[in-house]
């Protein structure tokens, strides 16, 4: 529990005593509350720009950056922002970091910027980011919010990479632009088209839900066996 | 001890003679001449392709049903139709591994995901073909010439391509009448189209045999005749009128009718019992919609052939057609109002 | 739960407070953006110039440097090479001695999927297109996107005639795309098998653009040379 807010910046330098809590904030984004594979949020960039691993990675990292930075800023300003204008303020903060990310990507690689196209500005409306600002950062300390943003961002990035791997390997026979097979490999064109995004996502969701179901079923079965014995 | 059970059932107690199984079996019979002629036209490659298409669909159906513990995995003939139809829509020398992939997709994504026979929104065979069209656009638009002299002794290299590899073509290629029309403004003779002397997909060459199969099914009352009649009539009407207005641009009605996959699609695919409307008026409207779509895609669209997409589109709107023209039960609500 | 545990509603925040918070955060955000913009601008400008120059030197073999010219409807005037917002800009490529090798022109038009954006090199002496490069396209991978890479297709643009007729107002022969293997005239483009629509789109884009620019360049060639 947080101590009583003493001033406007209360909780800014508030580190939880045990690190367990913030580690949990990090872990939950990776698996239990993974934004793409469990919450199925932010589908627009997930489906649109994962046609190659490099694009998926760039999009994932850009979102990670925006997510972490906006979480930190929203959390540290949470006692200053009046409730009535909070959404407008969050959008302002998120848009700022998206603009920053946009310039940085342009400076690093024009090709990646061209490939991601309109989807960088659209990070602003990625519901994961606004969702974390509203649901988590506005109610928790800076450290916890940082861990939360990091966890969600990493979870988003690796989910995008999973899609990017499948789509690039099948669709272009390469990974990160490096050709994997001989020239005679037949590309599955559908995988780099938008519809391929749906197929790849469906496949991963099937796998993850199957694993989760098995995990859930495994536990009652044990108890049932015990009862039988 | 009594082991007797008393069956209590609701009406109807008297049911018609034709079961699903019986109808499906007859559709297979109607398709067999088309398949046989396809093998005669394209030789060994078409035979291998049809066997692979059938095997992939049957195997997928069998394993998926085993997986969900259905007692009789291959209870009806419908998956046989899916396999045959799917095979007949493919170019004859398509690599067998691609045929297999599409067959798995057809049954798994086209039918099983929706809940099996009776629940599928789209015609499964066309779902499989649409996937192959999107995944391997080059392979599926490469056609072989018909009646090659060595078609019964030589298997085309592309047919036996190893999985995941690009096909290598070692036989004479042909152009379909529709692509000749679209890209070179060259119309093929109607007699050749009718008899199937042209290149194209495995089963879409002989319009005559397809029509005979359709007539057999209609005569046995196992097919809704309104769908093919409305569909073919629409295409014929639009193309005749436009051809009359400007013969240089718009091809004639008979050419449009007998070329490409229109016959096969109109007779055997648009009539898929699950994915088409059930009311008589609905079936007519459905046929007209598909006919218009086919014409639009063929003449103004980017692709030479549009039957597959048109029918899938028709499948998608067919529940809405039925819903819209649903007859009003006397005394309930106003006409056209939602219940 | 008792009534006591329900928190009383927060006091209404005055509009001045809201204004204060918004402006404060707005200033922080503006600062962050300005700082990033200033730091990344030189790199971005350099990247963009390099990408364009690479394309220009590709379509104008032998060019070493380039100059930008803007067409204002009356005459050409030299433009700032780093300004990417200008419209109707063409590029002249100069060789090591400063002589003009050719003119690079951007053009765009509808392809099979989406607009295709190309850059082509035009030689005003030969009155021919001497180089071709696809800047941006979304054509079907494996089919239409062969317009980018197909070597035989690129061969079309080594010397594609775009000669003006006697009036000097339009091309003597339209640039046309013909079926693969049937190219017989120097103003015809040999299409890619299986990618007829994309090949035709390229032909149309080039024809449309050359019909527009070739007469202008011919009439104002001195303005492009003297600078």
Coordinates of N, CA, C and O in Angstrom, one line a residue, chain A residues 97-163:
Chain A
X97 N 5.2 11.5 -27.3 CA 6.2 10.4 -27.4 C 6.2 9.7 -28.8 O 7.2 9.2 -29.3
X98 N 5.0 9.6 -29.4 CA 4.8 9.0 -30.7 C 5.6 9.9 -31.7 O 6.3 9.4 -32.5
X99 N 5.4 11.2 -31.6 CA 6.1 12.1 -32.5 C 7.7 11.9 -32.4 O 8.4 11.9 -33.3
X100 N 8.1 11.8 -31.1 CA 9.5 11.6 -30.9 C 10.0 10.3 -31.5 O 11.0 10.2 -32.2
X101 N 9.2 9.2 -31.3 CA 9.5 7.9 -31.9 C 9.6 8.0 -33.4 O 10.5 7.5 -34.0
X102 N 8.6 8.8 -34.0 CA 8.6 8.9 -35.4 C 9.8 9.5 -36.0 O 10.4 9.0 -36.9
X103 N 10.3 10.6 -35.3 CA 11.5 11.3 -35.8 C 12.7 10.3 -35.6 O 13.6 10.3 -36.5
X104 N 12.8 9.6 -34.5 CA 13.9 8.8 -34.2 C 14.0 7.7 -35.3 O 15.1 7.4 -35.8
X105 N 12.9 7.0 -35.6 CA 12.9 6.0 -36.6 C 13.3 6.5 -37.9 O 14.1 5.9 -38.6
X106 N 12.8 7.7 -38.3 CA 13.2 8.3 -39.6 C 14.7 8.5 -39.6 O 15.4 8.3 -40.6
X107 N 15.3 8.9 -38.5 CA 16.7 9.1 -38.4 C 17.5 7.8 -38.5 O 18.6 7.8 -39.1
X108 N 17.0 6.8 -37.9 CA 17.7 5.5 -37.9 C 17.6 4.8 -39.3 O 18.6 4.5 -39.9
X109 N 16.4 4.7 -39.8 CA 16.2 4.0 -41.1 C 15.0 4.5 -41.9 O 13.9 4.3 -41.4
X110 N 15.2 5.1 -43.0 CA 14.1 5.6 -43.8 C 13.3 4.4 -44.4 O 12.1 4.5 -44.5
X111 N 14.0 3.3 -44.7 CA 13.2 2.2 -45.2 C 12.2 1.6 -44.2 O 11.1 1.3 -44.6
X112 N 12.7 1.5 -43.0 CA 11.8 1.0 -42.0 C 10.6 1.9 -41.8 O 9.4 1.6 -41.7
X113 N 10.9 3.2 -41.8 CA 9.9 4.3 -41.6 C 8.9 4.2 -42.8 O 7.7 4.3 -42.5
X114 N 9.4 3.9 -44.0 CA 8.5 3.8 -45.1 C 7.6 2.6 -45.0 O 6.4 2.6 -45.3
X115 N 8.2 1.5 -44.5 CA 7.4 0.2 -44.4 C 6.4 0.3 -43.3 O 5.3 -0.2 -43.5
X116 N 6.7 1.0 -42.2 CA 5.7 1.1 -41.2 C 4.6 2.2 -41.5 O 3.5 2.1 -41.1
X117 N 5.0 3.1 -42.4 CA 4.1 4.1 -42.9 C 3.2 4.8 -41.9 O 3.6 5.3 -40.9
X118 N 1.9 4.7 -42.1 CA 0.9 5.4 -41.3 C 0.8 4.8 -39.9 O 0.1 5.4 -39.1
X119 N 1.4 3.7 -39.7 CA 1.1 3.0 -38.5 C 1.9 3.6 -37.3 O 1.6 3.3 -36.1
X120 N 2.9 4.3 -37.6 CA 3.6 5.0 -36.5 C 2.8 6.1 -35.8 O 2.5 6.0 -34.6
X121 N 2.2 7.0 -36.6 CA 1.3 8.0 -36.0 C 0.1 7.3 -35.4 O -0.4 7.8 -34.4
X122 N -0.3 6.2 -35.9 CA -1.4 5.5 -35.3 C -1.1 4.9 -33.9 O -2.1 4.4 -33.3
X123 N 0.1 4.8 -33.5 CA 0.4 4.3 -32.2 C -0.4 5.1 -31.1 O -0.8 4.6 -30.1
X124 N -0.6 6.4 -31.5 CA -1.3 7.3 -30.6 C -2.7 6.6 -30.1 O -3.0 6.7 -29.0
X125 N -3.3 6.0 -31.1 CA -4.7 5.5 -30.8 C -4.6 4.0 -30.4 O -5.6 3.3 -30.3
X126 N -3.4 3.5 -30.2 CA -3.3 2.1 -29.8 C -3.9 2.0 -28.4 O -3.4 2.6 -27.5
X127 N -4.9 1.2 -28.3 CA -5.7 1.1 -27.0 C -4.8 0.6 -25.9 O -5.2 0.9 -24.7
X128 N -3.8 -0.2 -26.2 CA -3.0 -0.7 -25.1 C -2.4 0.5 -24.3 O -2.4 0.5 -23.0
X129 N -1.9 1.5 -25.0 CA -1.2 2.6 -24.3 C -2.1 3.5 -23.5 O -1.9 3.7 -22.3
X130 N -3.2 3.9 -24.1 CA -4.2 4.7 -23.3 C -4.8 3.8 -22.2 O -5.0 4.3 -21.1
X131 N -5.0 2.5 -22.5 CA -5.5 1.6 -21.5 C -4.6 1.5 -20.3 O -5.1 1.6 -19.1
X132 N -3.3 1.4 -20.5 CA -2.4 1.3 -19.4 C -2.3 2.6 -18.6 O -2.2 2.6 -17.4
X133 N -2.3 3.7 -19.3 CA -2.3 5.0 -18.7 C -3.5 5.2 -17.8 O -3.4 5.6 -16.6
X134 N -4.7 4.9 -18.3 CA -5.9 5.0 -17.5 C -6.0 4.0 -16.4 O -6.4 4.3 -15.3
X135 N -5.8 2.7 -16.7 CA -6.0 1.7 -15.8 C -4.9 1.5 -14.8 O -5.2 1.0 -13.7
X136 N -3.7 1.8 -15.1 CA -2.6 1.5 -14.2 C -1.8 2.7 -13.8 O -1.8 3.0 -12.6
X137 N -1.3 3.4 -14.7 CA -0.3 4.5 -14.4 C -1.0 5.6 -13.6 O -0.4 6.2 -12.7
X138 N -2.3 5.9 -13.8 CA -2.9 7.0 -13.1 C -3.2 6.6 -11.7 O -3.7 7.4 -10.9
X139 N -3.0 5.3 -11.3 CA -3.4 4.9 -9.9 C -2.2 4.4 -9.2 O -2.3 4.0 -8.0
X140 N -1.0 4.2 -9.8 CA 0.1 3.6 -9.2 C 1.4 4.5 -9.3 O 1.4 5.4 -10.0
X141 N 2.4 4.1 -8.5 CA 3.6 4.8 -8.4 C 4.4 4.7 -9.7 O 4.1 3.9 -10.5
X142 N 5.4 5.5 -9.7 CA 6.2 5.6 -11.0 C 7.0 4.3 -11.2 O 7.0 3.8 -12.4
X143 N 7.5 3.7 -10.2 CA 8.3 2.5 -10.4 C 7.4 1.4 -10.9 O 7.7 0.7 -11.9
X144 N 6.3 1.2 -10.2 CA 5.3 0.1 -10.6 C 4.9 0.4 -12.1 O 4.7 -0.5 -12.9
X145 N 4.6 1.7 -12.4 CA 4.1 2.0 -13.7 C 5.2 1.7 -14.8 O 4.9 1.2 -15.9
X146 N 6.4 2.0 -14.4 CA 7.5 1.7 -15.3 C 7.6 0.2 -15.6 O 7.6 -0.2 -16.8
X147 N 7.5 -0.6 -14.5 CA 7.5 -2.0 -14.7 C 6.3 -2.5 -15.5 O 6.5 -3.4 -16.4
X148 N 5.2 -1.9 -15.3 CA 4.0 -2.3 -16.0 C 4.1 -2.0 -17.5 O 3.9 -2.9 -18.3
X149 N 4.6 -0.8 -17.8 CA 4.8 -0.4 -19.2 C 5.8 -1.3 -19.9 O 5.6 -1.7 -21.0
X150 N 6.9 -1.6 -19.1 CA 8.0 -2.4 -19.7 C 7.4 -3.8 -20.0 O 7.6 -4.4 -21.1
X151 N 6.7 -4.4 -19.0 CA 6.1 -5.7 -19.2 C 5.2 -5.8 -20.4 O 5.3 -6.6 -21.3
X152 N 4.3 -4.8 -20.5 CA 3.3 -4.8 -21.5 C 4.0 -4.6 -22.9 O 3.6 -5.2 -23.9
X153 N 5.0 -3.7 -22.9 CA 5.7 -3.4 -24.1 C 6.5 -4.6 -24.6 O 6.4 -4.9 -25.8
X154 N 7.1 -5.3 -23.7 CA 7.9 -6.4 -24.1 C 6.9 -7.5 -24.6 O 7.2 -8.2 -25.6
X155 N 5.8 -7.7 -23.9 CA 4.8 -8.6 -24.3 C 4.3 -8.4 -25.6 O 4.1 -9.2 -26.5
X156 N 4.0 -7.1 -25.9 CA 3.5 -6.7 -27.2 C 4.6 -6.9 -28.3 O 4.3 -7.5 -29.4
X157 N 5.8 -6.6 -28.0 CA 6.9 -6.8 -29.0 C 7.1 -8.2 -29.3 O 7.2 -8.6 -30.5
X158 N 7.1 -9.1 -28.3 CA 7.4 -10.5 -28.6 C 6.2 -11.1 -29.3 O 6.4 -12.0 -30.2
X159 N 5.0 -10.7 -29.0 CA 3.9 -11.2 -29.7 C 3.9 -10.8 -31.2 O 3.7 -11.6 -32.1
X160 N 4.3 -9.6 -31.5 CA 4.5 -9.1 -32.8 C 5.6 -9.9 -33.6 O 5.5 -10.2 -34.7
X161 N 6.7 -10.1 -32.8 CA 7.8 -10.9 -33.4 C 7.4 -12.3 -33.8 O 7.7 -12.8 -34.8
X162 N 6.5 -12.9 -32.9 CA 6.1 -14.3 -33.2 C 5.3 -14.3 -34.5 O 5.6 -15.1 -35.4
X163 N 4.5 -13.3 -34.7 CA 3.7 -13.1 -36.0 C 4.7 -12.9 -37.1 O 4.6 -13.5 -38.2

